[in-house]
Amino acid sequence: MTKRIRKAVFPVAGLGTRFLPATKSMPKEMLTVIDKPLIYYAVEEAKKSGIEEFIFVTGRGKEAIEDFFDYSYELNAILGKRGNQEDLDAVNALVLDPGQVVYTRQQEPLGLGHAIWCARHLVGNEPFAVLLADDLIVSKKPCLQQMMDFYGTVGGNMAAVMDVPKESTSGYGILDVEGPQKGPLMRARGLVEKPSVDVAPSTTAIIGRYILTPEIFGELEKKHKGAGGEIQITDAFQRMLPSYAFHGCAFEGERFDCGNKAGFLKATLALSLARDDLKNVTLEFMKRIKE
Ligand code: G1P
């Protein structure tokens, strides 16, 4: 039995160049799907999965994220005076408790592996989760919770995985899956970060949810550079094999890649259609522009 997962790391230092000019003066994690920023969905998923400590690895220009998860005294006072309970509930829904949230900075953009390593002192010696806000996952049971349910039996390193079209493998960490698969867990005998289509060992791709063993920090400490000249978390998984098993977890739910414009748009539409206040207006508009 492994330790309970209490801490989650949110790497939010990325520059967001795929969304310029919107991200010139605002963090990409604050881009809004309907009425909540992307980071909200990731933090909400972690909270629903039982996470108690939220560790943000930020960078310059990301202060809006800190303010978002803080209590806004002025706004609360004004809304309270106006008796606007609905808005008050909305702004306070995901305020994290004092001491529940910590921020550290990644000073240089050296890769996802490096960003996670920046959180090593805050995580300490226990398994922990990592959530990438770019991946918005809609599911009945939170994706991270689904992974936690399995992690206790296997330990090591784990990531959410899904099947992607062959031509998309160069955008992901890809698993070389070992043997026939039993249930949603698949053991990897190898992993490769962003392989070109001709060398990709499979179409099983890592999605931005991880549960990691703290031993990963020792591996990241070596600062090996991989794809794109960056320190890649996928390479650390590969190098830790076979002592630390890596499992992919094929989660139930729909994932939207909000790191690109088409995925962002699809997430906005899907979430609109799932809301009573927006469903009809969205459907009617789509019908009208189709004609
Ligand atoms: C990162 C990881 C990659 C993973 C992906 C999931 O890539 O490096 O292994 O498949 O997230 O979204 P990025 O999308 O940050 O380039």
XYZ file of C-alpha atoms and ligand atoms in Angstrom:
307
model
C 0.000 0.000 0.000
C 1.433 3.421 -0.950
C 0.876 6.675 0.924
C -2.244 8.740 0.286
C -1.833 11.479 -2.355
C -2.215 14.801 -0.517
C -0.241 17.248 -2.627
C -0.628 18.417 -6.214
C 1.774 20.423 -8.344
C 0.459 22.777 -11.022
C 3.182 23.825 -13.468
C 1.941 27.222 -14.697
C 5.128 28.966 -15.791
C 4.693 28.377 -19.552
C 4.680 31.399 -21.858
C 1.545 30.397 -23.765
C 2.918 31.383 -27.161
C 0.190 29.392 -28.936
C -2.372 31.923 -27.733
C -0.622 35.169 -28.580
C -1.563 37.980 -28.546
C -4.093 37.084 -25.788
C -1.295 35.791 -23.539
C 1.007 38.773 -24.004
C -0.083 40.286 -20.706
C -2.142 37.520 -19.128
C -1.297 33.951 -18.082
C -2.604 31.312 -20.494
C -3.994 29.460 -17.481
C -6.357 32.409 -16.950
C -7.934 32.031 -20.411
C -11.584 31.485 -19.717
C -13.784 28.598 -20.784
C -17.261 30.173 -20.404
C -16.884 31.777 -16.956
C -13.976 30.000 -15.298
C -10.283 30.180 -16.121
C -8.561 26.990 -17.278
C -6.661 26.661 -14.006
C -9.974 26.618 -12.118
C -10.981 23.349 -13.758
C -7.665 21.680 -12.859
C -7.728 22.891 -9.231
C -11.382 21.891 -8.899
C -10.542 18.383 -10.173
C -7.695 18.102 -7.653
C -9.881 19.332 -4.795
C -12.650 16.885 -5.654
C -10.022 14.130 -5.714
C -9.062 14.903 -2.104
C -5.919 17.014 -2.637
C -5.114 19.129 0.432
C -2.012 21.096 -0.624
C -1.795 22.996 -3.886
C 1.676 23.851 -5.165
C 1.931 26.255 -8.083
C 5.144 26.524 -10.062
C 4.739 29.977 -11.566
C 6.916 32.526 -13.313
C 7.039 36.223 -14.061
C 3.704 37.749 -15.109
C 1.589 35.038 -13.458
C 0.397 37.051 -10.456
C -3.231 36.921 -11.659
C -3.275 33.217 -10.712
C -2.310 34.011 -7.109
C -4.972 36.700 -6.861
C -7.574 34.378 -8.320
C -7.204 31.767 -5.576
C -7.066 34.407 -2.838
C -9.934 35.925 -0.867
C -10.918 39.235 -2.468
C -11.872 41.414 0.466
C -13.077 44.400 -1.623
C -15.168 42.324 -4.039
C -16.741 40.334 -1.206
C -17.613 43.526 0.699
C -19.280 45.098 -2.349
C -21.200 41.969 -3.353
C -22.234 41.463 0.288
C -23.562 45.022 0.515
C -25.540 44.485 -2.676
C -26.897 41.209 -1.308
C -25.716 39.423 -4.415
C -25.444 35.894 -2.996
C -25.092 34.111 -6.341
C -22.029 36.138 -7.343
C -20.606 35.822 -3.826
C -20.900 32.040 -3.984
C -19.246 32.043 -7.422
C -16.217 34.084 -6.332
C -15.761 32.111 -3.125
C -16.360 28.624 -4.542
C -12.688 27.841 -5.032
C -10.870 30.097 -2.580
C -8.193 27.899 -1.049
C -7.773 27.892 2.721
C -4.913 29.854 4.305
C -1.745 27.763 4.104
C -3.295 25.323 1.660
C -1.652 26.932 -1.334
C 2.011 27.703 -1.990
C 3.823 29.282 -4.893
C 7.332 28.824 -6.147
C 8.913 30.034 -9.361
C 10.563 28.378 -12.300
C 13.076 31.036 -13.242
C 13.920 29.736 -16.717
C 11.753 27.801 -19.194
C 13.803 24.584 -19.069
C 10.967 22.101 -19.558
C 8.169 20.307 -17.698
C 10.598 18.023 -15.842
C 12.461 21.070 -14.566
C 9.228 22.816 -13.527
C 8.236 19.787 -11.441
C 11.728 19.590 -9.921
C 11.320 23.215 -8.764
C 8.617 21.924 -6.355
C 10.873 19.265 -4.737
C 11.222 20.937 -1.311
C 7.521 21.659 -1.110
C 6.539 18.100 -2.013
C 9.062 16.333 0.222
C 9.191 12.566 0.441
C 5.709 11.424 -0.552
C 3.957 10.509 -3.820
C 2.230 13.497 -5.376
C 0.011 14.525 -8.276
C 0.786 16.840 -11.195
C -1.981 18.492 -13.227
C -1.486 20.425 -16.466
C -4.237 23.008 -16.854
C -4.061 22.824 -20.670
C -5.828 19.484 -20.463
C -9.415 20.043 -19.405
C -11.054 16.721 -18.555
C -14.793 16.289 -18.223
C -15.748 13.074 -16.435
C -18.188 11.674 -13.893
C -15.449 10.692 -11.439
C -12.530 13.189 -11.519
C -9.696 11.833 -13.688
C -7.162 12.222 -10.860
C -9.441 10.325 -8.482
C -9.693 7.490 -11.024
C -5.893 7.315 -11.089
C -5.598 7.449 -7.274
C -7.927 4.471 -7.024
C -5.348 2.401 -8.925
C -2.118 3.993 -7.699
C -2.203 2.274 -4.316
C -1.880 -1.146 -5.955
C 1.016 -0.339 -8.337
C 3.055 2.653 -7.026
C 5.927 3.938 -9.183
C 5.026 6.583 -11.746
C 1.645 6.906 -13.431
C 0.020 9.171 -16.023
C -3.402 9.386 -17.610
C -3.294 8.054 -21.172
C -5.521 8.007 -24.224
C -5.314 6.780 -27.780
C -4.451 9.524 -30.293
C -4.332 9.533 -34.112
C -0.979 8.265 -35.406
C -0.143 11.623 -37.005
C -0.506 13.328 -33.592
C 2.053 11.233 -31.692
C 4.747 13.895 -32.132
C 2.787 16.144 -29.749
C 2.862 13.780 -26.763
C 4.796 11.473 -24.508
C 4.159 8.023 -26.042
C 4.167 4.614 -24.301
C 5.686 1.387 -25.506
C 2.993 -0.769 -23.913
C 3.983 -4.107 -22.384
C 1.875 -7.182 -23.103
C -1.918 -7.456 -23.279
C -3.773 -4.910 -21.235
C -5.913 -5.877 -18.214
C -8.440 -3.201 -17.331
C -7.573 0.495 -17.580
C -3.961 0.121 -16.375
C -1.168 -0.506 -18.883
C 2.443 -1.055 -17.944
C 5.103 0.552 -20.127
C 8.363 -1.119 -21.065
C 9.530 2.186 -22.519
C 8.461 5.770 -23.162
C 9.457 8.418 -25.655
C 8.714 12.153 -25.643
C 7.243 13.581 -28.839
C 8.460 10.886 -31.257
C 8.095 11.424 -34.998
C 5.318 9.332 -36.553
C 7.717 6.749 -38.042
C 9.334 5.841 -34.705
C 6.375 6.197 -32.317
C 6.100 2.858 -30.446
C 2.283 3.135 -30.167
C -0.565 5.628 -30.290
C -1.017 5.569 -26.485
C -0.337 9.133 -25.379
C 0.232 10.760 -21.987
C -2.358 13.347 -20.976
C -1.577 16.018 -18.379
C -2.391 14.127 -15.167
C 0.359 12.356 -13.253
C 0.975 10.612 -9.944
C 4.700 10.505 -9.253
C 6.950 8.820 -6.758
C 9.191 11.313 -4.898
C 12.244 9.388 -6.177
C 11.622 11.186 -9.485
C 13.302 14.272 -8.015
C 16.631 12.445 -7.825
C 16.334 11.603 -11.522
C 15.297 15.148 -12.502
C 18.219 16.490 -10.482
C 20.549 15.049 -13.154
C 19.089 17.617 -15.594
C 19.314 15.430 -18.697
C 18.058 17.311 -21.732
C 15.666 15.611 -24.139
C 13.194 16.574 -26.878
C 13.390 20.282 -27.762
C 16.526 20.629 -25.599
C 14.284 20.609 -22.487
C 14.301 18.554 -19.283
C 11.405 16.188 -19.974
C 9.374 14.334 -17.351
C 8.749 11.511 -19.877
C 12.515 10.897 -20.145
C 12.735 10.616 -16.349
C 10.047 7.872 -16.436
C 12.047 6.009 -19.075
C 15.305 6.209 -17.119
C 13.647 5.051 -13.884
C 12.542 1.773 -15.509
C 12.555 -1.036 -14.512
C 13.137 -0.204 -10.803
C 10.148 2.134 -10.797
C 7.291 0.838 -12.938
C 5.396 3.229 -15.162
C 1.675 2.708 -15.688
C -0.662 4.508 -18.040
C -4.232 4.852 -16.784
C -6.889 4.894 -19.513
C -9.374 7.166 -17.788
C -13.086 7.478 -18.427
C -14.077 10.921 -19.640
C -13.488 13.433 -22.386
C -10.273 15.421 -22.627
C -10.028 18.777 -24.356
C -6.620 20.019 -25.417
C -7.000 23.671 -24.438
C -3.357 24.279 -25.317
C -4.528 24.822 -28.888
C -7.274 26.971 -30.353
C -9.426 24.190 -31.826
C -9.409 22.234 -28.546
C -10.242 25.375 -26.594
C -13.193 26.079 -28.866
C -14.457 22.492 -28.553
C -14.241 22.709 -24.739
C -16.255 25.941 -24.778
C -18.936 24.360 -26.949
C -19.086 21.087 -25.013
C -19.371 22.850 -21.641
C -21.996 25.243 -23.029
C -24.082 22.310 -24.210
C -23.820 20.760 -20.753
C -25.249 23.878 -19.055
C -28.972 24.544 -18.667
C -28.524 28.302 -19.112
C -26.511 28.008 -22.350
C -27.568 24.779 -24.040
C -30.502 26.070 -26.095
C -28.893 29.311 -27.180
C -25.771 27.414 -28.299
C -27.763 24.786 -30.208
C -29.963 27.371 -31.906
C -26.966 29.419 -32.979
C -25.127 26.370 -34.328
C -28.209 25.342 -36.283
C -28.555 28.841 -37.733
C -24.934 29.188 -38.889
C -25.026 25.681 -40.386
C -27.920 26.610 -42.688
C 3.451 17.754 -22.106
C 4.313 16.509 -21.924
C 3.836 15.380 -22.850
C 2.358 15.103 -22.625
C 1.541 16.417 -22.780
C 0.090 16.196 -22.379
O 3.688 18.274 -23.386
O 5.670 16.825 -22.181
O 4.564 14.206 -22.589
O 1.922 14.132 -23.547
O 2.073 17.459 -21.949
O -0.684 17.323 -22.609
P 3.262 19.781 -23.828
O 1.842 19.671 -24.295
O 3.421 20.631 -22.630
O 4.187 20.141 -24.941
